[in-house]
mmCIF file of C-alpha atoms in Angstrom:
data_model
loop_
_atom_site.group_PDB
_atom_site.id
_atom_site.type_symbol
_atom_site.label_atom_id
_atom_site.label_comp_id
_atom_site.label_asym_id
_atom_site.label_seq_id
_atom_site.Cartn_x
_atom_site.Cartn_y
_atom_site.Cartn_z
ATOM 1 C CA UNK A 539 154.261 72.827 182.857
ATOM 2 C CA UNK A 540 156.160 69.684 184.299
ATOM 3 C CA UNK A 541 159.736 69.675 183.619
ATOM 4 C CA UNK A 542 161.391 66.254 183.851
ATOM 5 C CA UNK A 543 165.154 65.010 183.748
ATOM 6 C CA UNK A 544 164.919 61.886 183.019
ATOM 7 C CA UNK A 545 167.561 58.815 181.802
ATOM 8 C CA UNK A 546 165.372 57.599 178.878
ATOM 9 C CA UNK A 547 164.834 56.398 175.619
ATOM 10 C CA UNK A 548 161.888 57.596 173.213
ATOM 11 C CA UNK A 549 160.132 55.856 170.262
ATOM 12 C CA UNK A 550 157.982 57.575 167.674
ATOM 13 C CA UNK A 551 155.750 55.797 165.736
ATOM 14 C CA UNK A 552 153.415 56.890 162.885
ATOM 15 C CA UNK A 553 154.042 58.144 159.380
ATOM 16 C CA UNK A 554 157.151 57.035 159.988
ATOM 17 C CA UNK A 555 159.226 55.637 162.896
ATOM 18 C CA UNK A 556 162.043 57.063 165.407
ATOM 19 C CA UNK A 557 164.288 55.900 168.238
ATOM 20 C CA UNK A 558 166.119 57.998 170.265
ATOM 21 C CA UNK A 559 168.368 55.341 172.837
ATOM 22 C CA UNK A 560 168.736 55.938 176.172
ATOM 23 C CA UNK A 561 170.388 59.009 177.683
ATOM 24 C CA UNK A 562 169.910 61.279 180.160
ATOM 25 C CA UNK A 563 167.228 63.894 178.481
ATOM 26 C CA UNK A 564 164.833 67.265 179.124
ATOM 27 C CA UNK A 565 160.893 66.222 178.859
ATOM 28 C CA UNK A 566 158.744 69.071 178.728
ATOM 29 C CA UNK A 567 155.231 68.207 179.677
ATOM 30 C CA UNK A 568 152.542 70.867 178.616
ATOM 31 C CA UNK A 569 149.115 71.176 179.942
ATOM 32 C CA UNK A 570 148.132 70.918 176.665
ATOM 33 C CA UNK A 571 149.167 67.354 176.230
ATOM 34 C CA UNK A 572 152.199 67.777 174.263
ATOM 35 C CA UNK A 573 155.417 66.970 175.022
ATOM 36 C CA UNK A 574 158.760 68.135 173.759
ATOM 37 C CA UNK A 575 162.100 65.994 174.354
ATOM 38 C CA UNK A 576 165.738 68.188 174.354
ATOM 39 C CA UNK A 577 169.231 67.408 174.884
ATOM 40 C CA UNK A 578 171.824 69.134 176.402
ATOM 41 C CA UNK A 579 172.812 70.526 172.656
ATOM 42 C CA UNK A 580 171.642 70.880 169.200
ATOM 43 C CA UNK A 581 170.198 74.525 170.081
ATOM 44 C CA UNK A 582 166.548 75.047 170.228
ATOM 45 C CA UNK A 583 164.669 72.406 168.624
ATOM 46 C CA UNK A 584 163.941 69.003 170.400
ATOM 47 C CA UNK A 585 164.805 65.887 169.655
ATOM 48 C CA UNK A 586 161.386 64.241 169.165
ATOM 49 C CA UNK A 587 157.804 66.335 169.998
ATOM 50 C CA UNK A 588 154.367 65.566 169.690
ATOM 51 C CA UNK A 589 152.315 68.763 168.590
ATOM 52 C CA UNK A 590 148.175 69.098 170.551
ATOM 53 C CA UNK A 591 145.830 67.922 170.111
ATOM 54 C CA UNK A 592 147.105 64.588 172.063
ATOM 55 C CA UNK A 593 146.840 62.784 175.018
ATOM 56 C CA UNK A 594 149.401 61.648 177.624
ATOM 57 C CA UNK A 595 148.725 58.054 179.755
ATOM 58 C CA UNK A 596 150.956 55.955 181.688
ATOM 59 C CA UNK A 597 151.122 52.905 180.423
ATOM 60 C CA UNK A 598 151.108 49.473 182.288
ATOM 61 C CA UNK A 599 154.893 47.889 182.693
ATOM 62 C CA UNK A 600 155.370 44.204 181.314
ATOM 63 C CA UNK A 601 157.940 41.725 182.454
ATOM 64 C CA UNK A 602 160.387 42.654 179.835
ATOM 65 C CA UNK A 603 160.739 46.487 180.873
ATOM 66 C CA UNK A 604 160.433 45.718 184.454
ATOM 67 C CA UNK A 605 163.622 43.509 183.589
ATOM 68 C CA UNK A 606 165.357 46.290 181.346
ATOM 69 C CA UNK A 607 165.400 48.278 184.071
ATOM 70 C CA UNK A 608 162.399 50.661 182.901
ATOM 71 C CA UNK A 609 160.688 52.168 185.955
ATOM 72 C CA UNK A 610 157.999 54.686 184.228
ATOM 73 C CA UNK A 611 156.611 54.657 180.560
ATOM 74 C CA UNK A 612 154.567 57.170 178.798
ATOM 75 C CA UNK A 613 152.099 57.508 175.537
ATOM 76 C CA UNK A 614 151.357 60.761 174.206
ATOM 77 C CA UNK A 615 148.913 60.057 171.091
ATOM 78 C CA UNK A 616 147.719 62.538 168.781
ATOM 79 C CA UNK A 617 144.273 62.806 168.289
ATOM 80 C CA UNK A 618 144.171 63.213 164.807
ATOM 81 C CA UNK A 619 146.331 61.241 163.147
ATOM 82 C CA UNK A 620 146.479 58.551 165.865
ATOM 83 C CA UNK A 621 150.401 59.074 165.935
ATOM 84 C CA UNK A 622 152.450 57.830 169.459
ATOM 85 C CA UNK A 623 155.105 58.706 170.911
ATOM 86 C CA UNK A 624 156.461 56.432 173.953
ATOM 87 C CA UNK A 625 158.677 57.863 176.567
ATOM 88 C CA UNK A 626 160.797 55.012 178.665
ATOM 89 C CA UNK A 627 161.917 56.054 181.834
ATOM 90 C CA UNK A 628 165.164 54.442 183.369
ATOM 91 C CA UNK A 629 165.441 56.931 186.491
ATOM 92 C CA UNK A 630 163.849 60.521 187.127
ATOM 93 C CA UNK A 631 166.778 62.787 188.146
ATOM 94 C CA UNK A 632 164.055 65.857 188.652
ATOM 95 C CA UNK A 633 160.582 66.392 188.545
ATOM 96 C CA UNK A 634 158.936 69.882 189.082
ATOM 97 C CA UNK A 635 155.507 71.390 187.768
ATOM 98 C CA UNK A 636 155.222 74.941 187.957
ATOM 99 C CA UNK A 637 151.953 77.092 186.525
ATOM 100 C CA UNK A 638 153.691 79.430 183.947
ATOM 101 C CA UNK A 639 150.010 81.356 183.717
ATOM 102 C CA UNK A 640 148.891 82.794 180.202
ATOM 103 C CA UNK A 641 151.451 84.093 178.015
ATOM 104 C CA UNK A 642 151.304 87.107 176.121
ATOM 105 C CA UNK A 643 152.865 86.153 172.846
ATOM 106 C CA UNK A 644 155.444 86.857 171.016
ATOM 107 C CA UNK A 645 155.971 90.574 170.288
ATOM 108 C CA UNK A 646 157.860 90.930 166.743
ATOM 109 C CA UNK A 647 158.020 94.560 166.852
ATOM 110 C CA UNK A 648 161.798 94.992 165.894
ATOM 111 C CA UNK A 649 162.118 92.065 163.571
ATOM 112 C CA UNK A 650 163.163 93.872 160.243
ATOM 113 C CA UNK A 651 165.125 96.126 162.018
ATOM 114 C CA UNK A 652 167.193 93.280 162.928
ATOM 115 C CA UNK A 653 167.316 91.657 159.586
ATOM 116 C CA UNK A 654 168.480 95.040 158.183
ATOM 117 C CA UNK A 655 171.243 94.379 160.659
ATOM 118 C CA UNK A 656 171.733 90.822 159.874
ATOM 119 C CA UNK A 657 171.882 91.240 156.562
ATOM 120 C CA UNK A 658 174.232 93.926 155.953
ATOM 121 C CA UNK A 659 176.795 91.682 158.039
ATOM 122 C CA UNK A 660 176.016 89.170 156.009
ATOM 123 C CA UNK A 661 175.703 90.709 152.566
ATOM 124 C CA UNK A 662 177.026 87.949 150.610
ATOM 125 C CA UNK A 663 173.583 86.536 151.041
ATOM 126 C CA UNK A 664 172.431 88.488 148.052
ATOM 127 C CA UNK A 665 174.889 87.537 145.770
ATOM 128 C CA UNK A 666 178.460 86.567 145.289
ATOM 129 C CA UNK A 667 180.991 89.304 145.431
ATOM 130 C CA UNK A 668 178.073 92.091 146.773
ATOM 131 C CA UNK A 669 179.728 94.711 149.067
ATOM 132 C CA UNK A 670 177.450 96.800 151.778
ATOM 133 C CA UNK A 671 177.708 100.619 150.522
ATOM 134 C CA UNK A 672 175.242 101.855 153.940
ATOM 135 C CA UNK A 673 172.207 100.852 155.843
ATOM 136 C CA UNK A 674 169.098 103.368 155.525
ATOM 137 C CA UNK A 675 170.204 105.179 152.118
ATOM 138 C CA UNK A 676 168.485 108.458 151.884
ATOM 139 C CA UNK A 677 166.206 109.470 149.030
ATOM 140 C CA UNK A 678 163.685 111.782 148.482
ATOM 141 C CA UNK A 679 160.598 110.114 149.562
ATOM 142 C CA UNK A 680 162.518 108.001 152.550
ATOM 143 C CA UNK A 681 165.109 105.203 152.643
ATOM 144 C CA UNK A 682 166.202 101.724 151.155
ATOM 145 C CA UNK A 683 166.901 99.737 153.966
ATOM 146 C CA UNK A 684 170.419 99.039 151.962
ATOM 147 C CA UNK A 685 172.710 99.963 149.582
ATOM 148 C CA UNK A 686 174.764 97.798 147.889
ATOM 149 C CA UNK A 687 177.639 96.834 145.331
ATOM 150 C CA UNK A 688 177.884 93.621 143.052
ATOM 151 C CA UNK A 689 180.891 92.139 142.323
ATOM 152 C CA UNK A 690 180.677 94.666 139.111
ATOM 153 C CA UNK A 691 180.296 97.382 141.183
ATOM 154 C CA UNK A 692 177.043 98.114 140.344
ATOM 155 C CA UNK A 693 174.779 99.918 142.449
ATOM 156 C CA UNK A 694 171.995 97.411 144.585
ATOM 157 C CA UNK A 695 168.951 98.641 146.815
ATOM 158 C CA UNK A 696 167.748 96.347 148.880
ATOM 159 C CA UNK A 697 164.424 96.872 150.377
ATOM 160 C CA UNK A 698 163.565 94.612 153.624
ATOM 161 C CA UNK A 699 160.630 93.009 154.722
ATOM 162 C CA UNK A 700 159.172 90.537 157.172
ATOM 163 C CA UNK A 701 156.365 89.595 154.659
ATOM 164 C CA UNK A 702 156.818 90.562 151.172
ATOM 165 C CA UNK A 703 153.627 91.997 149.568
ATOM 166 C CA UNK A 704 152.920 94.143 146.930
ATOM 167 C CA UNK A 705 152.647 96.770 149.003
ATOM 168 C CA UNK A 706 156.754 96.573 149.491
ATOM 169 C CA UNK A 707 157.660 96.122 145.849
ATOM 170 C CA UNK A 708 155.641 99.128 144.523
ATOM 171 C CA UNK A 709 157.728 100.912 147.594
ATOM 172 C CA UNK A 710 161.273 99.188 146.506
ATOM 173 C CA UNK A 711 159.839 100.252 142.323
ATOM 174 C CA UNK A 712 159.718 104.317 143.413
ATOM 175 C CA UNK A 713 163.128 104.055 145.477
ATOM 176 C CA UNK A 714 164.819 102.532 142.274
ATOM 177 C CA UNK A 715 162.821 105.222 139.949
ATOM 178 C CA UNK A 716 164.112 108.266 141.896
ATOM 179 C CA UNK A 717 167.628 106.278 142.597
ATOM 180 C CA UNK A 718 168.005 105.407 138.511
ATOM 181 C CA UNK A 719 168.022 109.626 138.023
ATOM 182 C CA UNK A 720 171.079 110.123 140.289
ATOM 183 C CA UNK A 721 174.256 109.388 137.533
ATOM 184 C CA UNK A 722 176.354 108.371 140.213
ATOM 185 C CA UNK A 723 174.108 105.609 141.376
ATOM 186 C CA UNK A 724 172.687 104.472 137.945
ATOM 187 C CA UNK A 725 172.452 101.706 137.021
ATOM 188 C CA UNK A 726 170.936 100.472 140.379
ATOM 189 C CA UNK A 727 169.089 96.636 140.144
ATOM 190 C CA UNK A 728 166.999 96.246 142.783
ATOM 191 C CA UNK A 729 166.195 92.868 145.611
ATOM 192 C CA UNK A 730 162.952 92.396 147.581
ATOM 193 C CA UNK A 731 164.292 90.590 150.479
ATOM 194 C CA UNK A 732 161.714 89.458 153.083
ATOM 195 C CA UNK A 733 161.282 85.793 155.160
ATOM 196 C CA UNK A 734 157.894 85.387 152.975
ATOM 197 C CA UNK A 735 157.166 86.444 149.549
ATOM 198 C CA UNK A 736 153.652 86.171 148.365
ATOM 199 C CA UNK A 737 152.838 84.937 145.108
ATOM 200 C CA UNK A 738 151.527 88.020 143.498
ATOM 201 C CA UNK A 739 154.375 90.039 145.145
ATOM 202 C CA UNK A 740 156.877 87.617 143.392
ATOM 203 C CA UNK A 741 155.085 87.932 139.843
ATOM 204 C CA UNK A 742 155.377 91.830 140.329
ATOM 205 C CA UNK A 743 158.702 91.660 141.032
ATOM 206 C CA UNK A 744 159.820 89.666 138.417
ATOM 207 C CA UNK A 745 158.168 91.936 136.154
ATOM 208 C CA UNK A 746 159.855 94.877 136.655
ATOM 209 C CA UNK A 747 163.017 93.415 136.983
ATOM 210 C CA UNK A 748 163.476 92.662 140.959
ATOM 211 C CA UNK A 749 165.183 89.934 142.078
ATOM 212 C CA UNK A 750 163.303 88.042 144.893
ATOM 213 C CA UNK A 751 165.603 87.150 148.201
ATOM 214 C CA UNK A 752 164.350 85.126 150.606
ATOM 215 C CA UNK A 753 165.830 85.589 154.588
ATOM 216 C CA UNK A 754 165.968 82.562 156.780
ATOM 217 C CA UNK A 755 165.742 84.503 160.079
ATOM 218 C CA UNK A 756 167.254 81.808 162.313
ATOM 219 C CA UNK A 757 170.021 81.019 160.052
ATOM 220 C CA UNK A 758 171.194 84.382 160.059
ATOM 221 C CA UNK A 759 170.813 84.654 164.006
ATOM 222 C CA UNK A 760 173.066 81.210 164.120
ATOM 223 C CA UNK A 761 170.088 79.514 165.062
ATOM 224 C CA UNK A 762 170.153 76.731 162.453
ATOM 225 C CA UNK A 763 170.067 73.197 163.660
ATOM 226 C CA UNK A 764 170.413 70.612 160.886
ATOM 227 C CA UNK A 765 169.199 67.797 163.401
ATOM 228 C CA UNK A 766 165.755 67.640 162.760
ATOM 229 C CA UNK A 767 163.550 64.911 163.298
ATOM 230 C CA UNK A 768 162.375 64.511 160.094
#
């Protein structure tokens, strides 16, 4: 990977057109081709990107950027959709390459764990007025990720996971049957919470009376970044 800080301005130009001015920026050169473009802010996400497959070429300076000043001036194009993206370069403040070798991937062991955690801080997200009761309620054949209160005081289970299937809502259906015998629970409504419901796992739901929640992970870890490019 060559990293790049750079004062420079960036134009995107496809399905629809972008300018970012000049400033003093983050380029991110992959061996792949791509090339990501960050700030110093706005989180995570770049300012401008160009996903692989593409290409990256230097292009040939005319009189009129030689006379703005440009030094340097890149074109990463897309292979498929014939999409560019055209990096001017004012001054390179650093330029280093390093060989980052082949990474493992992402290990998501641990993920709804933490948005058990997440959401029982932030148990307004399934509904107005809902209070958290516990995390890992007991019951007979194992426990609902959470227990919870409307504003009516009613009782809630929430069952969590990363990818809702119909697998977890037949699990969330025989916490809620054993749950709905105890009199000081009943009546307890139940929420399939998860960052992906399928289809069929939706329709099931609904049926018996479940109320679908869908987690944004990275809004709940503070993650959100409204400026997108798009």
């Amino acid at each position: 990977m060559r990293i790049v800080v750079a004062d420079c301005s960036v134009d995107y130009a496809g399905r629809l057109s972008a300018h970012l001015p000049r400033a003093k920026r983050v380029l991110m050169l992959k061996n792949d081709g791509s090339i990501l473009v960050h700030s110093d802010g706005g989180s995570y996400k770049p300012l401008n990107w160009m996903s692989p497959p593409c290409t990256l070429a230097a292009l040939d300076l005319d009189e009129d950027q030689v006379s703005a000043g440009i030094v340097e001036a890149w074109q990463v194009t897309h292979q498929k959709t014939a999409d560019k993206l055209v990096v001017s370069v004012f001054e390179i403040l650093h330029d280093s390459s390093h060989d980052l070798g082949v990474d493992p991937g992402l290990i998501k062991d641990g993920v709804e764990a933490h948005l058990q955690e997440l959401l029982a801080d932030q148990i307004e997200l399934a509904g107005p007025g809902h209070t958290l009761v516990r995390r890992e309620y007991m019951t007979a054949i194992g426990p609902v990720d959470i227990l919870a209160r409307d504003a009516s005081g009613a009782s809630v289970a929430i069952e969590i996971k990363r990818r809702g299937g119909i697998d977890g809502v037949e699990q969330l259906t025989r916490y809620l049957e054993l749950m709905n015998r105890d009199p000081k629970l009943a009546p307890v409504s139940g929420v399939f919470a998860a960052q992906e419901i399928k289809p069929q796992a939706r329709t099931l739901a609904e049926d018996r009376g479940i109320r679908c929640l869908v987690l944004d992970y990275d809004a709940m870890r503070g993650m959100e970044d409204e400026n997108t490019l798009f």
